[in-house]
PDB file of C-alpha atoms in Angstrom:
ATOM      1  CA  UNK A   1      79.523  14.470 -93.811  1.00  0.00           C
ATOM      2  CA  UNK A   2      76.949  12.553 -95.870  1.00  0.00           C
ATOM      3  CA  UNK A   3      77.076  12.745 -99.477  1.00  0.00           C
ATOM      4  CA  UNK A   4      74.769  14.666-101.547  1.00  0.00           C
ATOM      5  CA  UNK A   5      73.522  12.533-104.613  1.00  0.00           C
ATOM      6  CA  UNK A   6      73.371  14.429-108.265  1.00  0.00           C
ATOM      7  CA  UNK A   7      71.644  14.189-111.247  1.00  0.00           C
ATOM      8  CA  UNK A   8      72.014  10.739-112.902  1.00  0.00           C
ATOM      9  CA  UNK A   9      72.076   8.652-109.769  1.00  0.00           C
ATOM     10  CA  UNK A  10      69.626   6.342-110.173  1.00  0.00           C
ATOM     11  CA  UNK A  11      67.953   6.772-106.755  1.00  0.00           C
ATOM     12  CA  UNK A  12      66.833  10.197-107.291  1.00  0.00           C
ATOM     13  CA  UNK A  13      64.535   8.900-109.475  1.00  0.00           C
ATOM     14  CA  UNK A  14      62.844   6.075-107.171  1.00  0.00           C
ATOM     15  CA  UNK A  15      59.346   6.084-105.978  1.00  0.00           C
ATOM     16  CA  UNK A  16      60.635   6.690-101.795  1.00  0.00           C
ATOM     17  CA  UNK A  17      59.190   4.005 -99.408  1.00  0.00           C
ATOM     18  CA  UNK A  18      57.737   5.125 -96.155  1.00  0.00           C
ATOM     19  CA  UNK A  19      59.291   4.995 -93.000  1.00  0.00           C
ATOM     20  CA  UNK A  20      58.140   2.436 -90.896  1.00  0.00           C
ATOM     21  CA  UNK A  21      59.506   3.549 -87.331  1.00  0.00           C
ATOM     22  CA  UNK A  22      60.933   6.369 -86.281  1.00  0.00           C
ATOM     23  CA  UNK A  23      64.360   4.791 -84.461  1.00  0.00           C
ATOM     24  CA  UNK A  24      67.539   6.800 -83.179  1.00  0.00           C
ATOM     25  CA  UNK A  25      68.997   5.839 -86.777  1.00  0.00           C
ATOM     26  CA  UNK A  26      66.570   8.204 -88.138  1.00  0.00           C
ATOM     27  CA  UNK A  27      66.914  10.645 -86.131  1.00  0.00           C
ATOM     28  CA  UNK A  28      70.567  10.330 -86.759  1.00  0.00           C
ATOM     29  CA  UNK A  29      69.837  10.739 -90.269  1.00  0.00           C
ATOM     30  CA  UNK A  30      67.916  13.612 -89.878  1.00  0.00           C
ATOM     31  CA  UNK A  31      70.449  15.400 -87.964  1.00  0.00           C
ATOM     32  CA  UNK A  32      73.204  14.227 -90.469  1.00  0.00           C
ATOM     33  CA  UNK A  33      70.607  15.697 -93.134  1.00  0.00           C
ATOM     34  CA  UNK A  34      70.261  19.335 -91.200  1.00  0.00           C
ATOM     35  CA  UNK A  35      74.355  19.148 -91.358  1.00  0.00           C
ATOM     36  CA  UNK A  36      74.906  18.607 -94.973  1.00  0.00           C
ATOM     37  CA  UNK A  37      71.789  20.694 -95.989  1.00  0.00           C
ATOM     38  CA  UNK A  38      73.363  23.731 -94.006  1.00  0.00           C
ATOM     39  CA  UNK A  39      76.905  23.083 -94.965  1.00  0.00           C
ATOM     40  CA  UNK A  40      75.923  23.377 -98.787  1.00  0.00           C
ATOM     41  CA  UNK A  41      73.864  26.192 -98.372  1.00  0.00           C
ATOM     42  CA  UNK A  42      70.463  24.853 -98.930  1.00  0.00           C
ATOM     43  CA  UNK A  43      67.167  24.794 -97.803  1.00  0.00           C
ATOM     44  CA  UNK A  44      65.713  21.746 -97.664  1.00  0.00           C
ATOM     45  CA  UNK A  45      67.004  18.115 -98.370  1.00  0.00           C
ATOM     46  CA  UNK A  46      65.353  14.823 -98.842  1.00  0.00           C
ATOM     47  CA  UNK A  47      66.304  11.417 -97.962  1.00  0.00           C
ATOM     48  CA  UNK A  48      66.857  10.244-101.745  1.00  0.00           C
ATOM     49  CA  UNK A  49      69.238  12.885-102.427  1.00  0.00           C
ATOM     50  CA  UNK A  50      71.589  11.723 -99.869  1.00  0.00           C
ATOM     51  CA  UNK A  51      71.038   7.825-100.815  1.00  0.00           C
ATOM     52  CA  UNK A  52      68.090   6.536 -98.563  1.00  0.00           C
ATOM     53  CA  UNK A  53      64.634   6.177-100.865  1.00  0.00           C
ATOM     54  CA  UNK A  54      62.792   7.006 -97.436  1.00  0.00           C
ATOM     55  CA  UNK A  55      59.968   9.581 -97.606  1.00  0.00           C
ATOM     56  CA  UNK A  56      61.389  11.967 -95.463  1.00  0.00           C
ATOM     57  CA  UNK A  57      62.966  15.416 -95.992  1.00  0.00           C
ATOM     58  CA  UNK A  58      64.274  18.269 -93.460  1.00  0.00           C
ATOM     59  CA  UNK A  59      63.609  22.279 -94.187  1.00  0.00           C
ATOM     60  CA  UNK A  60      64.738  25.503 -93.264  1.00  0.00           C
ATOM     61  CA  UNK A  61      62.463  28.402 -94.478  1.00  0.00           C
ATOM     62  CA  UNK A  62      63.278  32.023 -94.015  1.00  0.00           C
ATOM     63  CA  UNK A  63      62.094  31.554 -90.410  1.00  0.00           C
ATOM     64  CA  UNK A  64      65.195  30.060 -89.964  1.00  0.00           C
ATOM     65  CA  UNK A  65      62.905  26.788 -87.768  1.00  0.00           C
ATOM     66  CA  UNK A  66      64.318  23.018 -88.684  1.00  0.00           C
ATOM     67  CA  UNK A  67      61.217  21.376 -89.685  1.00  0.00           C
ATOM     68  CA  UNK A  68      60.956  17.557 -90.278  1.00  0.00           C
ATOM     69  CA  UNK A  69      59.021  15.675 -92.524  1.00  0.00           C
ATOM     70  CA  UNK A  70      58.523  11.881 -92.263  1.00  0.00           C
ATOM     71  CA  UNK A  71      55.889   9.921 -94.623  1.00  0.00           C
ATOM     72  CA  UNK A  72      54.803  13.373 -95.518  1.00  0.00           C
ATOM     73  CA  UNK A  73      51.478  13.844 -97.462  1.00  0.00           C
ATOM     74  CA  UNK A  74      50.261  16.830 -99.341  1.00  0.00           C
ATOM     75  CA  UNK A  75      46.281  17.059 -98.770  1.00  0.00           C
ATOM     76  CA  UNK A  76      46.010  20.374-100.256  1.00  0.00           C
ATOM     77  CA  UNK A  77      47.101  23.086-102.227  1.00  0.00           C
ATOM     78  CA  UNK A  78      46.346  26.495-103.309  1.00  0.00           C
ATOM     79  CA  UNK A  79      44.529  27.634-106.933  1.00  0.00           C
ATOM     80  CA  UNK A  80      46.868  30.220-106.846  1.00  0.00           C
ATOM     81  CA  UNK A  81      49.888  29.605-108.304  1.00  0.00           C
ATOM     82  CA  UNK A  82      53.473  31.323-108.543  1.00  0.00           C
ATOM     83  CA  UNK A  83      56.958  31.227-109.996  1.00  0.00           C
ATOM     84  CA  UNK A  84      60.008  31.123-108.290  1.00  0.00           C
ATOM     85  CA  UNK A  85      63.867  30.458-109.543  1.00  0.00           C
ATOM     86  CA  UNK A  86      64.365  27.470-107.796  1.00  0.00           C
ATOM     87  CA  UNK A  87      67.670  25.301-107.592  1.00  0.00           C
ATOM     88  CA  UNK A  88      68.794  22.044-106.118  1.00  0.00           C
ATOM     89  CA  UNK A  89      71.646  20.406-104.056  1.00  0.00           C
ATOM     90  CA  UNK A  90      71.326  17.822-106.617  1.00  0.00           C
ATOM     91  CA  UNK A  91      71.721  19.647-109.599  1.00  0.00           C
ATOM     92  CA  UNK A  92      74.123  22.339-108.576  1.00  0.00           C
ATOM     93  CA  UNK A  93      74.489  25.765-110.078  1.00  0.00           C
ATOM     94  CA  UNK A  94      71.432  25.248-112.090  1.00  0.00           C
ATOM     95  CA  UNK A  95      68.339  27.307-111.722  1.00  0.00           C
ATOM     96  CA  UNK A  96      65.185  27.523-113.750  1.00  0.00           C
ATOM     97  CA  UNK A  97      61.739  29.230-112.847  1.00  0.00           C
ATOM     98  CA  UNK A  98      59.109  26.942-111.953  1.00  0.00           C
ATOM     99  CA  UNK A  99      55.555  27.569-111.124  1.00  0.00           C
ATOM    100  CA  UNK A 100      53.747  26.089-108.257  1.00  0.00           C
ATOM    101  CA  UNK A 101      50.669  26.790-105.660  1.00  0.00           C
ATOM    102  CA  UNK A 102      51.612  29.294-103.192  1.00  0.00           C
ATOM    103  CA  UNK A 103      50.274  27.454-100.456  1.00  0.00           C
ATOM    104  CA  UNK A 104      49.959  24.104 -99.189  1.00  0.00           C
ATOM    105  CA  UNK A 105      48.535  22.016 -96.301  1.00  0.00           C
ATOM    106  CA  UNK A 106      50.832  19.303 -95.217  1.00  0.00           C
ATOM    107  CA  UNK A 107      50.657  16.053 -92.963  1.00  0.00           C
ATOM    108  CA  UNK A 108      53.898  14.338 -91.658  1.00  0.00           C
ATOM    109  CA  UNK A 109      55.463  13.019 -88.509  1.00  0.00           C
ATOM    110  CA  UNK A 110      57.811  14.903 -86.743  1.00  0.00           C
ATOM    111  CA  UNK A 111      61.320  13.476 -85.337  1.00  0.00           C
ATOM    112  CA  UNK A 112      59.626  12.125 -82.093  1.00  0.00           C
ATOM    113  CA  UNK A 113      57.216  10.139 -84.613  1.00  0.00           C
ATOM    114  CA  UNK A 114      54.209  12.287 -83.793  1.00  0.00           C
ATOM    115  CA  UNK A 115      51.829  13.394 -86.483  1.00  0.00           C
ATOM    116  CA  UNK A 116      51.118  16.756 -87.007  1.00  0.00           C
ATOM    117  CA  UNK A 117      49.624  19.111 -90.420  1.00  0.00           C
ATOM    118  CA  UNK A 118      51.120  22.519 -91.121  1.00  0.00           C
ATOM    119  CA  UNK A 119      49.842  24.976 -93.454  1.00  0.00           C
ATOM    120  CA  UNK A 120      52.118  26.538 -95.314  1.00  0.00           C
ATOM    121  CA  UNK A 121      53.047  29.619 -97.890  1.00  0.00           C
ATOM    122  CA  UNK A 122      55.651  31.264 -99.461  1.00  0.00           C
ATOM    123  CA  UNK A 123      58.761  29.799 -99.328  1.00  0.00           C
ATOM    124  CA  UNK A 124      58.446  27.224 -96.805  1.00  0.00           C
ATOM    125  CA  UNK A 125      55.277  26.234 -99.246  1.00  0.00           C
ATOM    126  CA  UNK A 126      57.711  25.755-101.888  1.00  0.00           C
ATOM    127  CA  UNK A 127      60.068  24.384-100.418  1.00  0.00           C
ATOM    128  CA  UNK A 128      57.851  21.398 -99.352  1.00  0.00           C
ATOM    129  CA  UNK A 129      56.870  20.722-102.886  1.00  0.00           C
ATOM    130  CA  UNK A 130      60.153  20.410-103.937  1.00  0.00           C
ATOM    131  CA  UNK A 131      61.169  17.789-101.186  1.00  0.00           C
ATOM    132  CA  UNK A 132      57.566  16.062-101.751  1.00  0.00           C
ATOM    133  CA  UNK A 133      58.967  15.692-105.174  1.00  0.00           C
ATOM    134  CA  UNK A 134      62.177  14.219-104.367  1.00  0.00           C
ATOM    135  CA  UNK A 135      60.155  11.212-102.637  1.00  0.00           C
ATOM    136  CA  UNK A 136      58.128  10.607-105.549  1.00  0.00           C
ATOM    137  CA  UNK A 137      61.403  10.470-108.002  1.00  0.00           C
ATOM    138  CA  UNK A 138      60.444  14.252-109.699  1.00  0.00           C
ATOM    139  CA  UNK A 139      63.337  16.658-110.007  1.00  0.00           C
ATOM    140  CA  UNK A 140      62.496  20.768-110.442  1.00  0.00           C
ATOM    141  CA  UNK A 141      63.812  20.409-114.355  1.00  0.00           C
ATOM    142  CA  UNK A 142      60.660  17.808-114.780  1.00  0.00           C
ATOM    143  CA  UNK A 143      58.503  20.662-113.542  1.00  0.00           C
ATOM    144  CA  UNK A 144      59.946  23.497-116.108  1.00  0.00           C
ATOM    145  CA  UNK A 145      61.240  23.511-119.481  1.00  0.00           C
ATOM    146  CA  UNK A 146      61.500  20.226-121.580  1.00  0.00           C
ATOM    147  CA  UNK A 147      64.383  21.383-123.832  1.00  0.00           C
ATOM    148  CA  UNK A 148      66.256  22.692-120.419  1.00  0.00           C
ATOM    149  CA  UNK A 149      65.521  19.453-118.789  1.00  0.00           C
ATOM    150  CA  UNK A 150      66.704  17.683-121.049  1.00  0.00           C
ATOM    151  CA  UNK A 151      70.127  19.283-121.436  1.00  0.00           C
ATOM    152  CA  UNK A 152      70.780  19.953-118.171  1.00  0.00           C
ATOM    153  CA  UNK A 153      70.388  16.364-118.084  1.00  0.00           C
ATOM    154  CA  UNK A 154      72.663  15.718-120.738  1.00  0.00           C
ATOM    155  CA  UNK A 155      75.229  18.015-119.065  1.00  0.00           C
ATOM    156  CA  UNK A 156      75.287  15.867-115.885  1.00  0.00           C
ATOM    157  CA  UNK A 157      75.715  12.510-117.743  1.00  0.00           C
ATOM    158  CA  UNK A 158      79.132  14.212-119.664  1.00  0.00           C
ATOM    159  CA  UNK A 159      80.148  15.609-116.132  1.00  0.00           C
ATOM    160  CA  UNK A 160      79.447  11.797-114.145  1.00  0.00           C
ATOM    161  CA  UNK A 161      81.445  10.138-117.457  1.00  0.00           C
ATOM    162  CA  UNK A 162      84.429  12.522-117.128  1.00  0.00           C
ATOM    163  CA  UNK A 163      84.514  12.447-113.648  1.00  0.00           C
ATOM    164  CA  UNK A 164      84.507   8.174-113.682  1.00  0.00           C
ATOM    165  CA  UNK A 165      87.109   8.371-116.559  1.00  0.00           C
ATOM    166  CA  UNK A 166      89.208  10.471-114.579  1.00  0.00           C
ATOM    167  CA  UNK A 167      89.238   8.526-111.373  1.00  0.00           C
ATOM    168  CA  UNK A 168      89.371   4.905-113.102  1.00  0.00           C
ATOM    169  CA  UNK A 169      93.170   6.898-114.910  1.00  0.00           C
ATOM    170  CA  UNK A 170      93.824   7.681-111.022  1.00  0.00           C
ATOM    171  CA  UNK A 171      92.946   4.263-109.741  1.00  0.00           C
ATOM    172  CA  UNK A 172      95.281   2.765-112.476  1.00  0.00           C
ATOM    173  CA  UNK A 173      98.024   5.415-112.264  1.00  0.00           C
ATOM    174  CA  UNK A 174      98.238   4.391-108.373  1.00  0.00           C
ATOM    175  CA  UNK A 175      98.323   0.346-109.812  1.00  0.00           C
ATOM    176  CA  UNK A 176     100.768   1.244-111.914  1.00  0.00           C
ATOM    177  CA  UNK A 177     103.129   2.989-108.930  1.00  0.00           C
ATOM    178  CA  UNK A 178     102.462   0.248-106.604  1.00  0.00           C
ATOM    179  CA  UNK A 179     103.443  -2.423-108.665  1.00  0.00           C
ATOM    180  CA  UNK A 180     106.725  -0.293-109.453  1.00  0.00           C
ATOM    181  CA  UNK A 181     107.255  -0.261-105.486  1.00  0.00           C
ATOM    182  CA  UNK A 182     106.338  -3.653-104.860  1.00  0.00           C
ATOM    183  CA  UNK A 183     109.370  -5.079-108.279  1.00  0.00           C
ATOM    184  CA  UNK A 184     111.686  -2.538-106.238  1.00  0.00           C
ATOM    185  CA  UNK A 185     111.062  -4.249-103.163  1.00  0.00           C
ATOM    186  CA  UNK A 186     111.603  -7.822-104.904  1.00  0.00           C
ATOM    187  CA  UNK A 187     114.851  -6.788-105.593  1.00  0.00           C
ATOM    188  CA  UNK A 188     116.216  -5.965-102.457  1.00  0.00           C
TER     189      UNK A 188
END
């Protein structure tokens, strides 16, 4: 399974560079995508968020159809707008209301590397926005509340620290047993 990048990795907040060929690797990567997206319970998921600053992203509206996106463009989008709690694999269990167009015309390449524009509302419409996002280095929380942004933000950071201060006490507690093994096994 391919890990799922969170808030404060520095790639989620890259400008994504087109794909220049669509190869076997990324259609592997797509498919690998599709796994991880469905295993978490999500959506959609874009290359950035699992480590590759491609423009690419994979969907799964309400239709319940895989869709694929590669070097996607928006060329239009509705005046009328809506919100809608939204969340993110990358910032898990945090959900804020965000307002976007309700519908949106979209041009991409599919996984065979053929070009194709789908018109979109409701949740697939939204969904696309907030992968389009995620290849242009904008997270939902840029989209909503400043003050919520910001601390959900600041939440993450304390989270990442923790987490690297309790792994770097692992990684030294296992130092400390090896070296205990290896004097034991001197003396023998």
């Amino acid at each position: 399974m391919i890990k799922i990048y969170k808030l404060g990795e520095q790639v989620l907040r890259e400008q994504a560079q087109p794909v220049s060929e669509v190869t076997d690797e990324i259609r592997q990567l797509l498919e690998d995508m599709f796994e991880a997206m469905i295993e978490a319970n999500g959506v959609g998921l874009a290359g950035p968020q699992v480590g590759k600053s491609l423009r690419l992203f994979v969907a799964i509206a309400d239709d319940d159809v895989r869709r694929v996106f590669i070097n996607p463009q928006i060329i239009a989008t509705s005046e009328e707008q809506s919100d809608y709690e939204e969340g993110c694999l990358s910032i898990p269990g945090v959900y804020e209301s965000i307002q976007r167009p309700t519908r949106v015309t979209v041009q991409a390449l599919n996984e065979n590397g053929k070009p194709f524009t789908l018109e979109a509302d409701g949740l697939l419409a939204r969904i696309i926005q907030h992968e389009y996002d995620h290849l242009n280095g904008t997270l939902f929380i840029d989209r909503g509340d400043p003050e919520f942004a910001a601390q959900t933000t600041a939440n993450f950071k304390r989270r990442a620290e923790r987490a690297e201060k309790k792994a770097a006490e692992k990684a030294a507690k296992a130092k400390r047993i090896a070296a205990k093994i290896a004097a034991k096994a001197a003396k023998k």
